[in-house]
Tab-separated table of C-alpha atoms in Angstrom:
chain	number	residue	atom	x	y	z
Y	1	MET	CA	0.125	0.007	0.046
Y	2	PRO	CA	1.482	3.296	-0.917
Y	3	THR	CA	2.154	5.963	1.429
Y	4	THR	CA	-1.029	8.674	1.979
Y	5	VAL	CA	-0.951	11.876	3.491
Y	6	VAL	CA	-4.072	13.599	5.029
Y	7	HIS	CA	-4.201	17.275	6.424
Y	8	ARG	CA	-6.588	18.076	9.194
Y	9	PHE	CA	-6.844	21.731	10.414
Y	10	ASN	CA	-7.952	22.111	14.144
Y	11	ARG	CA	-11.048	23.767	13.104
Y	12	GLU	CA	-13.812	23.041	10.401
Y	13	PRO	CA	-14.250	25.040	8.222
Y	14	ALA	CA	-10.735	26.314	8.198
Y	15	VAL	CA	-11.715	29.908	8.647
Y	16	TYR	CA	-9.541	31.832	11.268
Y	17	ALA	CA	-9.397	35.419	12.247
Y	18	PRO	CA	-6.314	37.379	12.311
Y	19	GLY	CA	-4.129	36.525	15.304
Y	20	GLU	CA	-5.759	33.414	15.734
Y	21	GLU	CA	-3.510	30.005	16.116
Y	22	ILE	CA	-3.865	27.454	13.222
Y	23	LEU	CA	-2.822	24.131	14.087
Y	24	LEU	CA	-2.233	21.795	11.045
Y	25	THR	CA	-2.147	18.131	11.976
Y	26	VAL	CA	-0.644	15.837	8.941
Y	27	LEU	CA	-1.251	12.152	9.164
Y	28	VAL	CA	0.774	10.005	7.468
Y	29	SER	CA	-0.485	6.082	6.653
Y	30	PRO	CA	2.580	3.602	7.536
Y	31	HIS	CA	4.550	2.899	4.360
Y	32	ASP	CA	3.849	-0.330	3.358
Y	33	PRO	CA	5.560	-2.218	0.648
Y	34	GLU	CA	3.586	-4.921	-1.297
Y	35	PRO	CA	3.130	-8.100	0.466
Y	36	ALA	CA	5.110	-11.077	-1.007
Y	37	THR	CA	3.204	-14.219	-1.307
Y	38	GLY	CA	4.301	-17.600	-2.583
Y	39	THR	CA	4.486	-21.618	-2.114
Y	40	ILE	CA	6.674	-23.503	0.130
Y	41	ARG	CA	6.939	-27.010	-1.273
Y	42	THR	CA	8.631	-29.499	1.204
Y	43	ALA	CA	9.691	-33.017	0.067
Y	44	THR	CA	9.803	-35.370	2.988
Y	45	THR	CA	11.546	-39.057	2.900
Y	46	VAL	CA	11.297	-40.942	6.005
Y	47	ILE	CA	14.316	-43.386	6.758
Y	48	MET	CA	13.688	-46.489	8.677
Y	49	PRO	CA	16.147	-47.870	11.115
Y	50	ASP	CA	16.737	-50.816	8.639
Y	51	GLY	CA	17.880	-48.042	6.271
Y	52	THR	CA	14.869	-48.704	3.990
Y	53	GLU	CA	13.186	-45.044	2.633
Y	54	SER	CA	9.866	-44.496	2.452
Y	55	GLU	CA	8.547	-42.786	-0.890
Y	56	THR	CA	8.693	-39.007	-0.702
Y	57	VAL	CA	6.107	-37.099	0.549
Y	58	THR	CA	5.624	-33.830	-0.845
Y	59	THR	CA	3.822	-30.990	0.799
Y	60	GLU	CA	3.012	-27.322	-0.332
Y	61	SER	CA	2.106	-24.542	2.059
Y	62	PRO	CA	1.317	-20.855	1.123
Y	63	TYR	CA	3.279	-18.134	2.567
Y	64	VAL	CA	2.824	-14.277	3.107
Y	65	VAL	CA	5.463	-11.955	4.050
Y	66	ASP	CA	4.258	-8.409	5.096
Y	67	GLY	CA	6.345	-5.239	4.459
Y	68	LYS	CA	7.685	-3.604	7.369
Y	69	PRO	CA	6.644	-0.148	8.415
Y	70	GLY	CA	9.241	2.394	7.906
Y	71	THR	CA	9.534	6.121	9.541
Y	72	ALA	CA	8.413	9.143	7.994
Y	73	ARG	CA	9.373	12.834	8.434
Y	74	THR	CA	7.257	15.780	7.260
Y	75	GLN	CA	7.905	19.296	6.657
Y	76	VAL	CA	5.616	22.434	5.537
Y	77	VAL	CA	7.119	23.452	2.244
Y	78	SER	CA	5.229	26.717	1.379
Y	79	ASP	CA	2.295	28.776	2.190
Y	80	SER	CA	0.686	31.077	-0.218
Y	81	ALA	CA	0.276	33.860	2.148
Y	82	GLY	CA	3.843	33.613	3.212
Y	83	ARG	CA	2.806	32.623	6.899
Y	84	SER	CA	5.369	30.919	8.923
Y	85	TRP	CA	4.510	27.449	10.201
Y	86	VAL	CA	6.597	25.676	13.048
Y	87	LYS	CA	6.726	21.942	13.760
Y	88	VAL	CA	5.037	21.406	17.121
Y	89	SER	CA	5.369	17.771	17.511
Y	90	GLU	CA	5.896	14.694	15.292
Y	91	ASN	CA	6.035	11.083	16.769
Y	92	THR	CA	8.605	8.470	16.221
Y	93	ALA	CA	7.377	6.555	13.453
Y	94	GLY	CA	6.316	9.828	11.588
Y	95	THR	CA	2.563	9.059	11.152
Y	96	GLU	CA	1.286	11.945	13.241
Y	97	ALA	CA	2.947	15.703	12.558
Y	98	VAL	CA	1.528	18.830	14.056
Y	99	PHE	CA	2.298	22.231	12.648
Y	100	ARG	CA	1.326	25.768	13.937
Y	101	ALA	CA	1.001	29.348	12.271
Y	102	VAL	CA	-0.572	32.509	13.354
Y	103	ALA	CA	-3.439	33.672	11.166
R	1	MET	CA	-7.914	31.287	0.187
R	2	VAL	CA	-4.486	30.172	1.438
R	3	THR	CA	-2.854	27.059	0.291
R	4	VAL	CA	-0.336	25.305	2.642
R	5	SER	CA	1.523	22.489	1.178
R	6	THR	CA	3.689	19.607	2.975
R	7	ALA	CA	6.128	17.041	1.882
R	8	THR	CA	6.358	13.981	3.620
R	9	ALA	CA	9.933	11.833	2.900
R	10	THR	CA	9.543	8.112	3.605
R	11	ALA	CA	11.509	4.870	2.321
R	12	GLY	CA	13.100	7.096	-0.281
R	13	THR	CA	10.073	8.948	-1.926
R	14	ALA	CA	8.643	12.121	-1.102
R	15	VAL	CA	4.824	12.687	-0.899
R	16	GLY	CA	3.067	16.217	-1.041
R	17	GLN	CA	-0.076	17.197	0.098
R	18	ALA	CA	-1.908	20.622	-0.088
R	19	SER	CA	-4.959	21.861	1.753
R	20	SER	CA	-6.645	25.427	2.112
R	21	TYR	CA	-7.524	27.885	4.844
R	22	LEU	CA	-8.890	31.114	5.042
R	23	VAL	CA	-8.424	34.360	7.175
R	24	THR	CA	-10.873	37.120	7.732
R	25	GLU	CA	-10.107	40.648	7.830
R	26	ARG	CA	-8.950	42.504	10.889
R	27	VAL	CA	-11.986	45.013	11.826
R	28	ARG	CA	-11.427	48.478	12.960
R	29	GLY	CA	-13.327	49.107	16.124
R	30	GLY	CA	-14.497	52.764	16.410
R	31	ILE	CA	-16.444	55.415	18.336
R	32	TYR	CA	-18.503	58.425	17.909
R	33	VAL	CA	-19.502	60.779	20.851
R	34	GLY	CA	-22.510	63.185	20.815
R	35	SER	CA	-21.991	66.741	19.470
R	36	GLY	CA	-18.591	65.678	17.955
R	37	ALA	CA	-16.985	65.690	21.418
R	38	ASP	CA	-13.280	64.641	21.861
R	39	TRP	CA	-13.299	61.531	23.124
R	40	ARG	CA	-9.520	60.871	23.516
R	41	SER	CA	-9.349	60.790	27.244
R	42	ASP	CA	-12.539	58.880	27.854
R	43	PHE	CA	-11.156	56.178	25.965
R	44	ALA	CA	-7.427	56.380	26.358
R	45	GLY	CA	-5.800	53.179	26.355
R	46	ALA	CA	-8.725	51.622	24.145
R	47	ASN	CA	-7.902	49.837	20.856
R	48	VAL	CA	-9.906	52.583	18.928
R	49	ARG	CA	-8.668	52.497	15.041
R	50	SER	CA	-11.874	54.493	13.527
R	51	PHE	CA	-13.940	57.286	14.543
R	52	THR	CA	-16.971	59.240	12.895
R	53	SER	CA	-17.736	62.952	12.477
R	54	TYR	CA	-20.682	64.831	10.986
R	55	ALA	CA	-20.732	67.777	8.754
R	56	SER	CA	-22.806	69.625	6.523
R	57	LEU	CA	-21.767	70.609	2.926
R	58	ALA	CA	-23.105	74.262	3.886
R	59	GLN	CA	-19.881	74.440	6.422
R	60	THR	CA	-16.723	75.743	4.955
R	61	GLY	CA	-13.940	73.304	3.804
R	62	THR	CA	-11.903	73.221	7.098
R	63	ALA	CA	-14.926	72.966	9.071
R	64	ILE	CA	-16.016	69.815	7.429
R	65	TYR	CA	-12.287	68.181	7.143
R	66	PRO	CA	-10.623	68.074	9.623
R	67	GLY	CA	-12.852	70.005	11.378
R	68	ALA	CA	-10.830	69.900	14.399
R	69	ASP	CA	-7.033	69.900	15.279
R	70	TRP	CA	-7.585	66.698	17.307
R	71	ARG	CA	-9.154	64.922	14.378
R	72	ALA	CA	-6.316	65.851	12.455
R	73	ALA	CA	-3.886	64.065	15.067
R	74	LEU	CA	-5.998	61.143	15.259
R	75	ILE	CA	-6.036	60.835	11.251
R	76	ALA	CA	-2.196	61.022	11.334
R	77	SER	CA	-1.685	58.142	13.730
R	78	GLY	CA	-3.500	55.893	11.580
R	79	LEU	CA	-7.053	55.839	12.446
R	80	LEU	CA	-9.609	55.930	9.839
R	81	PHE	CA	-11.920	58.806	9.547
R	82	ASN	CA	-15.430	58.289	8.559
R	83	LEU	CA	-16.664	61.682	7.678
R	84	VAL	CA	-20.053	62.323	7.029
R	85	VAL	CA	-20.955	65.000	4.683
R	86	GLU	CA	-24.787	65.989	4.316
R	87	LEU	CA	-26.597	67.904	1.759
R	88	LYS	CA	-28.535	68.784	5.299
R	89	TRP	CA	-28.165	72.382	6.737
R	90	TYR	CA	-27.493	72.021	10.046
R	91	GLY	CA	-28.174	75.452	11.167
R	92	ALA	CA	-25.862	77.495	13.511
R	93	GLY	CA	-22.575	78.044	11.813
R	94	SER	CA	-23.778	77.698	8.344
R	95	THR	CA	-26.021	79.898	6.350
R	96	VAL	CA	-29.326	78.980	4.574
R	97	ALA	CA	-29.184	81.982	2.370
R	98	GLY	CA	-27.549	81.878	-1.213
R	99	GLN	CA	-23.760	82.066	-1.352
R	100	ALA	CA	-21.292	83.641	-4.020
R	101	PHE	CA	-17.773	82.737	-3.345
R	102	LYS	CA	-14.229	81.844	-5.523
R	103	VAL	CA	-12.857	78.381	-5.034
R	104	GLU	CA	-9.132	78.304	-6.841
R	105	GLY	CA	-10.128	81.251	-9.158
R	106	LYS	CA	-13.400	79.917	-9.912
R	107	SER	CA	-16.666	81.679	-9.149
R	108	TYR	CA	-19.650	80.023	-7.800
R	109	THR	CA	-22.977	81.191	-6.837
R	110	VAL	CA	-24.543	78.564	-4.803
R	111	PRO	CA	-28.361	79.159	-3.782
R	112	ALA	CA	-30.159	78.770	-0.501
R	113	PRO	CA	-30.985	75.017	-0.343
R	114	ASN	CA	-34.563	74.652	-1.396
R	115	GLY	CA	-35.092	70.904	-0.274
R	116	ARG	CA	-36.839	69.292	2.449
R	117	ILE	CA	-36.250	65.688	3.783
R	118	GLN	CA	-37.156	63.508	6.720
R	119	ARG	CA	-40.680	64.789	6.196
R	120	ARG	CA	-42.280	63.195	9.176
R	121	ALA	CA	-45.910	64.544	10.077
R	122	GLY	CA	-45.791	67.212	12.960
R	123	THR	CA	-42.032	67.736	12.730
R	124	THR	CA	-40.329	70.664	11.235
R	125	PHE	CA	-38.608	69.473	8.130
R	126	PRO	CA	-35.076	69.637	7.938
R	127	VAL	CA	-33.703	71.685	5.278
R	128	ALA	CA	-31.452	70.550	2.753
R	129	TRP	CA	-29.967	71.270	-1.057
R	130	SER	CA	-32.421	69.003	-3.060
R	131	TYR	CA	-31.359	66.457	-5.620
R	132	ASP	CA	-32.622	68.701	-8.440
R	133	GLN	CA	-30.390	71.366	-7.385
R	134	VAL	CA	-27.281	69.219	-6.931
R	135	LEU	CA	-28.001	67.622	-10.422
R	136	ALA	CA	-28.297	71.060	-11.829
R	137	GLY	CA	-24.871	71.612	-10.940
R	138	GLN	CA	-25.811	74.167	-8.626
R	139	CYS	CA	-23.891	72.683	-5.635
R	140	ASP	CA	-20.351	72.284	-7.653
R	141	GLY	CA	-18.896	75.230	-5.471
R	142	LEU	CA	-19.504	73.506	-2.324
R	143	LEU	CA	-18.156	70.393	-3.760
R	144	HIS	CA	-14.866	72.151	-4.992
R	145	ARG	CA	-14.481	73.926	-1.597
R	146	LEU	CA	-14.329	70.621	0.238
R	147	LEU	CA	-12.102	69.157	-2.565
R	148	VAL	CA	-9.372	71.679	-1.839
R	149	GLU	CA	-9.107	70.534	1.666
R	150	LEU	CA	-9.322	66.925	0.980
R	151	ARG	CA	-6.516	67.135	-1.187
R	152	LYS	CA	-4.400	67.887	1.829
R	153	ILE	CA	-4.925	64.720	3.401
R	154	PRO	CA	-1.769	62.799	4.000
R	155	ALA	CA	-1.061	60.169	1.533
R	156	THR	CA	-1.146	57.426	4.332
R	157	ALA	CA	-3.989	58.595	5.895
R	158	ARG	CA	-7.628	56.817	5.561
R	159	VAL	CA	-10.463	59.285	5.082
R	160	ASN	CA	-14.025	57.974	3.795
R	161	ILE	CA	-16.389	60.396	2.781
R	162	GLN	CA	-19.922	59.430	3.677
R	163	PHE	CA	-22.242	61.186	1.808
R	164	ALA	CA	-25.512	61.586	3.590
R	165	SER	CA	-26.021	59.970	7.001
R	166	GLU	CA	-28.949	57.708	6.020
R	167	VAL	CA	-30.644	58.135	2.768
R	168	ASP	CA	-33.704	55.922	3.580
R	169	THR	CA	-34.101	58.202	6.704
R	170	ASP	CA	-34.067	61.325	4.217
R	171	ASN	CA	-36.279	59.793	1.826
R	172	GLU	CA	-38.760	57.968	3.942
R	173	PHE	CA	-41.620	60.344	3.445
R	174	GLY	CA	-40.654	61.556	0.386
R	175	THR	CA	-38.636	64.762	-0.267
R	176	SER	CA	-39.420	67.837	-2.114
R	177	ALA	CA	-37.602	70.568	-3.826
R	178	SER	CA	-38.860	74.157	-3.537
R	179	THR	CA	-42.600	74.332	-2.984
R	180	ASP	CA	-43.666	72.613	-6.320
R	181	ARG	CA	-42.095	69.668	-6.703
R	182	ILE	CA	-42.887	67.128	-4.191
R	183	TYR	CA	-41.355	63.419	-4.676
R	184	THR	CA	-42.732	60.111	-3.449
R	185	ARG	CA	-40.274	57.841	-1.832
R	186	ALA	CA	-39.376	55.800	-4.933
R	187	GLN	CA	-38.927	58.947	-6.855
R	188	ALA	CA	-36.478	60.244	-3.923
R	189	ASP	CA	-34.701	57.363	-4.121
R	190	THR	CA	-34.272	57.501	-7.880
R	191	LEU	CA	-32.883	61.116	-7.696
R	192	ALA	CA	-30.772	60.315	-4.705
R	193	VAL	CA	-28.858	57.701	-6.436
R	194	ARG	CA	-28.062	59.809	-9.525
R	195	THR	CA	-27.158	62.766	-6.858
R	196	TYR	CA	-24.777	60.863	-5.111
R	197	GLU	CA	-23.162	59.358	-8.240
R	198	TYR	CA	-22.841	62.908	-9.565
R	199	MET	CA	-21.243	63.995	-6.193
R	200	ILE	CA	-18.690	61.118	-6.137
R	201	ARG	CA	-17.713	61.479	-9.627
R	202	TRP	CA	-17.296	65.048	-9.380
R	203	MET	CA	-15.027	64.690	-6.527
R	204	ARG	CA	-13.142	61.882	-8.583
R	205	GLN	CA	-13.313	63.657	-11.944
R	206	PRO	CA	-13.759	67.349	-11.393
R	207	PRO	CA	-14.279	69.794	-14.401
R	208	ALA	CA	-11.174	70.533	-16.418
R	209	GLY	CA	-8.709	72.981	-14.844
R	210	ILE	CA	-9.458	71.342	-11.330
R	211	SER	CA	-7.043	68.900	-9.847
R	212	PRO	CA	-8.678	65.681	-8.828
R	213	LEU	CA	-8.064	63.688	-5.831
R	214	PRO	CA	-4.760	61.521	-6.129
R	215	ARG	CA	-5.776	57.632	-6.956
R	216	PRO	CA	-4.713	55.567	-5.261
R	217	GLY	CA	-4.847	57.845	-2.366
R	218	PRO	CA	-6.126	58.270	0.959
R	219	VAL	CA	-9.833	59.216	0.478
R	220	THR	CA	-12.764	56.577	-0.332
R	221	PHE	CA	-16.553	57.246	-0.850
R	222	SER	CA	-19.553	55.897	0.788
R	223	VAL	CA	-23.153	56.653	0.805
R	224	GLY	CA	-25.262	56.294	4.118
R	225	TRP	CA	-27.899	54.044	4.728
R	226	SER	CA	-30.098	53.178	7.933
R	227	GLY	CA	-30.994	49.404	7.806
R	228	ALA	CA	-33.217	46.966	6.619
R	229	TRP	CA	-36.252	48.489	8.267
R	230	SER	CA	-36.620	50.840	5.274
R	231	GLY	CA	-37.062	48.036	2.822
R	232	LEU	CA	-35.015	46.358	0.304
R	233	ASP	CA	-36.227	47.996	-2.767
R	234	GLY	CA	-34.921	51.475	-1.847
R	235	PHE	CA	-31.352	49.708	-1.079
R	236	LEU	CA	-31.054	48.151	-4.416
R	237	THR	CA	-32.252	51.129	-6.007
R	238	LEU	CA	-29.415	53.254	-4.168
R	239	HIS	CA	-26.755	50.531	-5.083
R	240	PRO	CA	-26.542	49.923	-8.627
R	241	GLU	CA	-23.131	48.058	-9.949
R	242	THR	CA	-22.037	51.645	-11.348
R	243	LEU	CA	-22.225	53.454	-7.897
R	244	PRO	CA	-18.727	54.683	-7.518
R	245	VAL	CA	-18.500	53.500	-3.633
R	246	ASP	CA	-15.533	52.085	-2.063
R	247	TYR	CA	-17.597	50.790	0.602
R	248	VAL	CA	-21.113	49.733	0.899
R	249	GLN	CA	-22.379	50.655	4.565
R	250	TRP	CA	-25.353	51.033	6.768
R	251	ASN	CA	-26.064	51.377	10.669
R	252	CYS	CA	-26.868	48.629	13.409
R	253	TYR	CA	-29.000	49.320	16.434
R	254	ASN	CA	-30.416	46.956	18.896
R	255	GLN	CA	-33.433	49.014	19.656
R	256	ASN	CA	-37.012	48.270	19.463
R	257	GLY	CA	-36.730	44.925	20.909
R	258	ASN	CA	-33.669	42.676	22.356
R	259	LEU	CA	-32.320	40.616	20.022
R	260	THR	CA	-28.570	39.407	19.681
R	261	ALA	CA	-25.710	41.136	18.041
R	262	TYR	CA	-25.593	38.435	15.033
R	263	GLU	CA	-29.552	38.934	14.715
R	264	ARG	CA	-29.045	42.535	14.104
R	265	LEU	CA	-26.444	42.162	11.904
R	266	THR	CA	-28.180	39.316	9.554
R	267	PRO	CA	-30.949	41.557	7.849
R	268	MET	CA	-28.806	44.254	6.027
R	269	MET	CA	-26.202	41.200	5.442
R	270	ALA	CA	-29.400	39.697	3.607
R	271	SER	CA	-30.030	42.646	1.817
R	272	TYR	CA	-26.341	43.259	0.897
R	273	ARG	CA	-26.075	39.768	-0.507
R	274	ARG	CA	-28.989	40.718	-2.879
R	275	LEU	CA	-26.772	43.360	-4.547
R	276	GLY	CA	-24.863	42.707	-7.654
R	277	PRO	CA	-21.726	40.839	-7.945
R	278	VAL	CA	-19.735	44.206	-7.873
R	279	MET	CA	-21.408	45.768	-5.032
R	280	ARG	CA	-21.319	42.475	-2.822
R	281	ALA	CA	-17.545	42.440	-3.350
R	282	LYS	CA	-17.274	45.816	-1.795
R	283	PRO	CA	-16.062	46.049	2.253
R	284	ILE	CA	-18.757	47.071	4.499
R	285	ILE	CA	-18.674	49.678	6.828
R	286	ILE	CA	-20.842	49.682	10.233
R	287	ALA	CA	-21.102	53.295	10.476
R	288	GLU	CA	-23.140	53.657	13.494
R	289	TRP	CA	-23.771	50.504	16.141
R	290	GLY	CA	-25.200	50.480	19.433
R	291	THR	CA	-27.602	48.886	22.163
R	292	ASN	CA	-30.421	50.324	24.220
R	293	PRO	CA	-29.373	50.776	27.945
R	294	ALA	CA	-32.775	49.726	28.972
R	295	HIS	CA	-32.863	46.315	27.658
R	296	PRO	CA	-32.292	43.549	30.497
R	297	GLY	CA	-28.728	43.136	31.239
R	298	GLY	CA	-27.912	46.756	29.800
R	299	GLN	CA	-25.242	47.768	27.352
R	300	GLY	CA	-22.087	45.890	28.614
R	301	PRO	CA	-22.725	42.232	28.306
R	302	TRP	CA	-24.439	43.268	24.616
R	303	ILE	CA	-21.406	44.942	23.869
R	304	ASP	CA	-19.440	42.014	24.611
R	305	THR	CA	-21.049	39.835	22.175
R	306	TRP	CA	-20.167	42.150	19.334
R	307	PRO	CA	-16.812	40.822	18.028
R	308	ALA	CA	-17.790	37.111	17.861
R	309	ALA	CA	-21.132	38.114	15.773
R	310	VAL	CA	-19.022	40.449	13.463
R	311	GLN	CA	-16.316	37.612	13.270
R	312	ARG	CA	-19.179	35.062	12.323
R	313	VAL	CA	-20.457	37.321	9.611
R	314	ASN	CA	-17.006	37.805	8.233
R	315	ALA	CA	-16.316	34.220	8.417
R	316	GLU	CA	-19.498	33.721	6.402
R	317	GLN	CA	-18.340	36.027	3.886
R	318	VAL	CA	-14.926	35.131	3.432
R	319	GLN	CA	-16.446	31.766	2.513
R	320	ARG	CA	-18.456	33.192	-0.068
R	321	GLY	CA	-15.615	35.419	-1.362
R	322	GLU	CA	-17.797	38.528	-0.793
R	323	GLY	CA	-16.999	41.741	1.231
R	324	GLN	CA	-16.563	41.741	4.881
R	325	ILE	CA	-17.100	44.208	7.518
R	326	LEU	CA	-14.000	46.222	8.167
R	327	VAL	CA	-15.039	48.866	10.315
R	328	THR	CA	-17.791	49.229	13.284
R	329	ASN	CA	-18.099	52.496	15.063
R	330	TYR	CA	-20.154	52.671	18.197
R	331	PHE	CA	-22.398	55.803	18.302
R	332	ASP	CA	-22.306	57.090	22.146
R	333	SER	CA	-25.519	59.450	21.650
R	334	GLY	CA	-28.974	59.212	20.860
R	335	TYR	CA	-30.080	55.373	20.610
R	336	GLY	CA	-26.452	53.952	21.635
R	337	LEU	CA	-25.823	56.532	24.489
R	338	LEU	CA	-23.537	54.845	26.871
R	339	THR	CA	-25.441	54.674	30.015
R	340	PRO	CA	-24.191	54.408	32.632
R	341	ARG	CA	-20.936	55.536	30.812
R	342	PRO	CA	-17.971	54.118	32.808
R	343	ALA	CA	-19.401	50.600	32.215
R	344	GLY	CA	-19.999	51.259	28.528
R	345	ILE	CA	-16.468	52.621	28.081
R	346	ALA	CA	-15.334	49.580	29.643
R	347	ALA	CA	-17.168	47.319	27.614
R	348	LEU	CA	-16.046	48.939	24.458
R	349	LYS	CA	-12.585	48.706	25.454
R	350	ARG	CA	-13.099	44.906	26.047
R	351	ALA	CA	-14.783	44.362	22.757
R	352	TYR	CA	-11.981	46.422	20.919
R	353	ALA	CA	-9.300	44.478	22.470
R	354	ALA	CA	-11.059	41.199	21.268
R	355	ILE	CA	-10.959	39.355	17.925
R	356	PRO	CA	-11.388	40.328	15.155
R	357	PHE	CA	-10.603	43.826	16.197
R	358	ARG	CA	-7.163	43.366	18.288
């Protein structure tokens, strides 16, 4: 699953008066490569104490390997009104970052 | 609408995202005190950023603008001056007789005002230059005399010339011009819009040989209106798309019943929203606002609700892409007289320290 990023303001609708604090939360879904799937084929031969060998028995079973979540880091890159945004917080995995500006 | 963009770096790739927010305008909180009194010491420390004064076009230019040194000082310090200039003759200090004078070498003969406005039965009708006289060019000398003073306004100042205090109040019972022309309300409204267009255009583009006001420049124009009580038709008549005003304006009083500040603002907002797209993009001045001291709770608590009500209107307007309220001047006289005064002043200080005024 590709990374997705969602913005959420601390007010809905996002309308502010001059001087008010604007908080923008950026939510990042965990980075998740495509899971890998396949089949494990096992061949088993039983060896008797007298040295005879049984027939080989073959088994097959499916496997799934999940992607490992990575870390993300977010920055504000532009504001069309030229406002300065400061990062207030970001968790270790980078799945949630909060930015602050003044209207 | 403002767009903020982020970039998220993860596992060797970058993902961008953008979203939008809106910011409303900062609003100027202002004051008028009865008789045009100097209110500076009463309101010391208050975040007052605009003020109103009233003058008759009958007065000499300097008596109209700035009218007093203390007003010039406030204008120089950055306050927006909303100067009401009326065709109405005020009485003492001006003349009702005809005048002959020269302005910048041009000779003018201005007749006595022959109009009557605010023709409420049982009252003495106020005297004013009639719409006919203005449209016949007979008041051009008065306009030229005012123009000379307005040209002296510093480039960094903000002075709004509000022609007419309330056109609907003037025309409510029809108007007259001399004894033989009596106009209905509708006829007066049609003459009024032509008159105020004439006056503003004269100030903006005076006749050849007369220097205009600088543009862009510190002077703006508007035409006064009372409120929604006078009817939508008259308001629409007065505000065609071509009306050369810089602001649309009206007054807002909590009288004849006790309603919330937002309920008092919304009727004229509804009228404004019925204007054409050019007019309803213009910013709004609430030239007078006030609340009746006799209402339960008094003035203070009602005044305390004013900032949030103004902000609520502006938040709605900014989302529509229409004009916002930029100025609200409290009218400390008549309907809004601050009673008791210290509590009223304290309430206005609180209000003007709050969003969206601060």
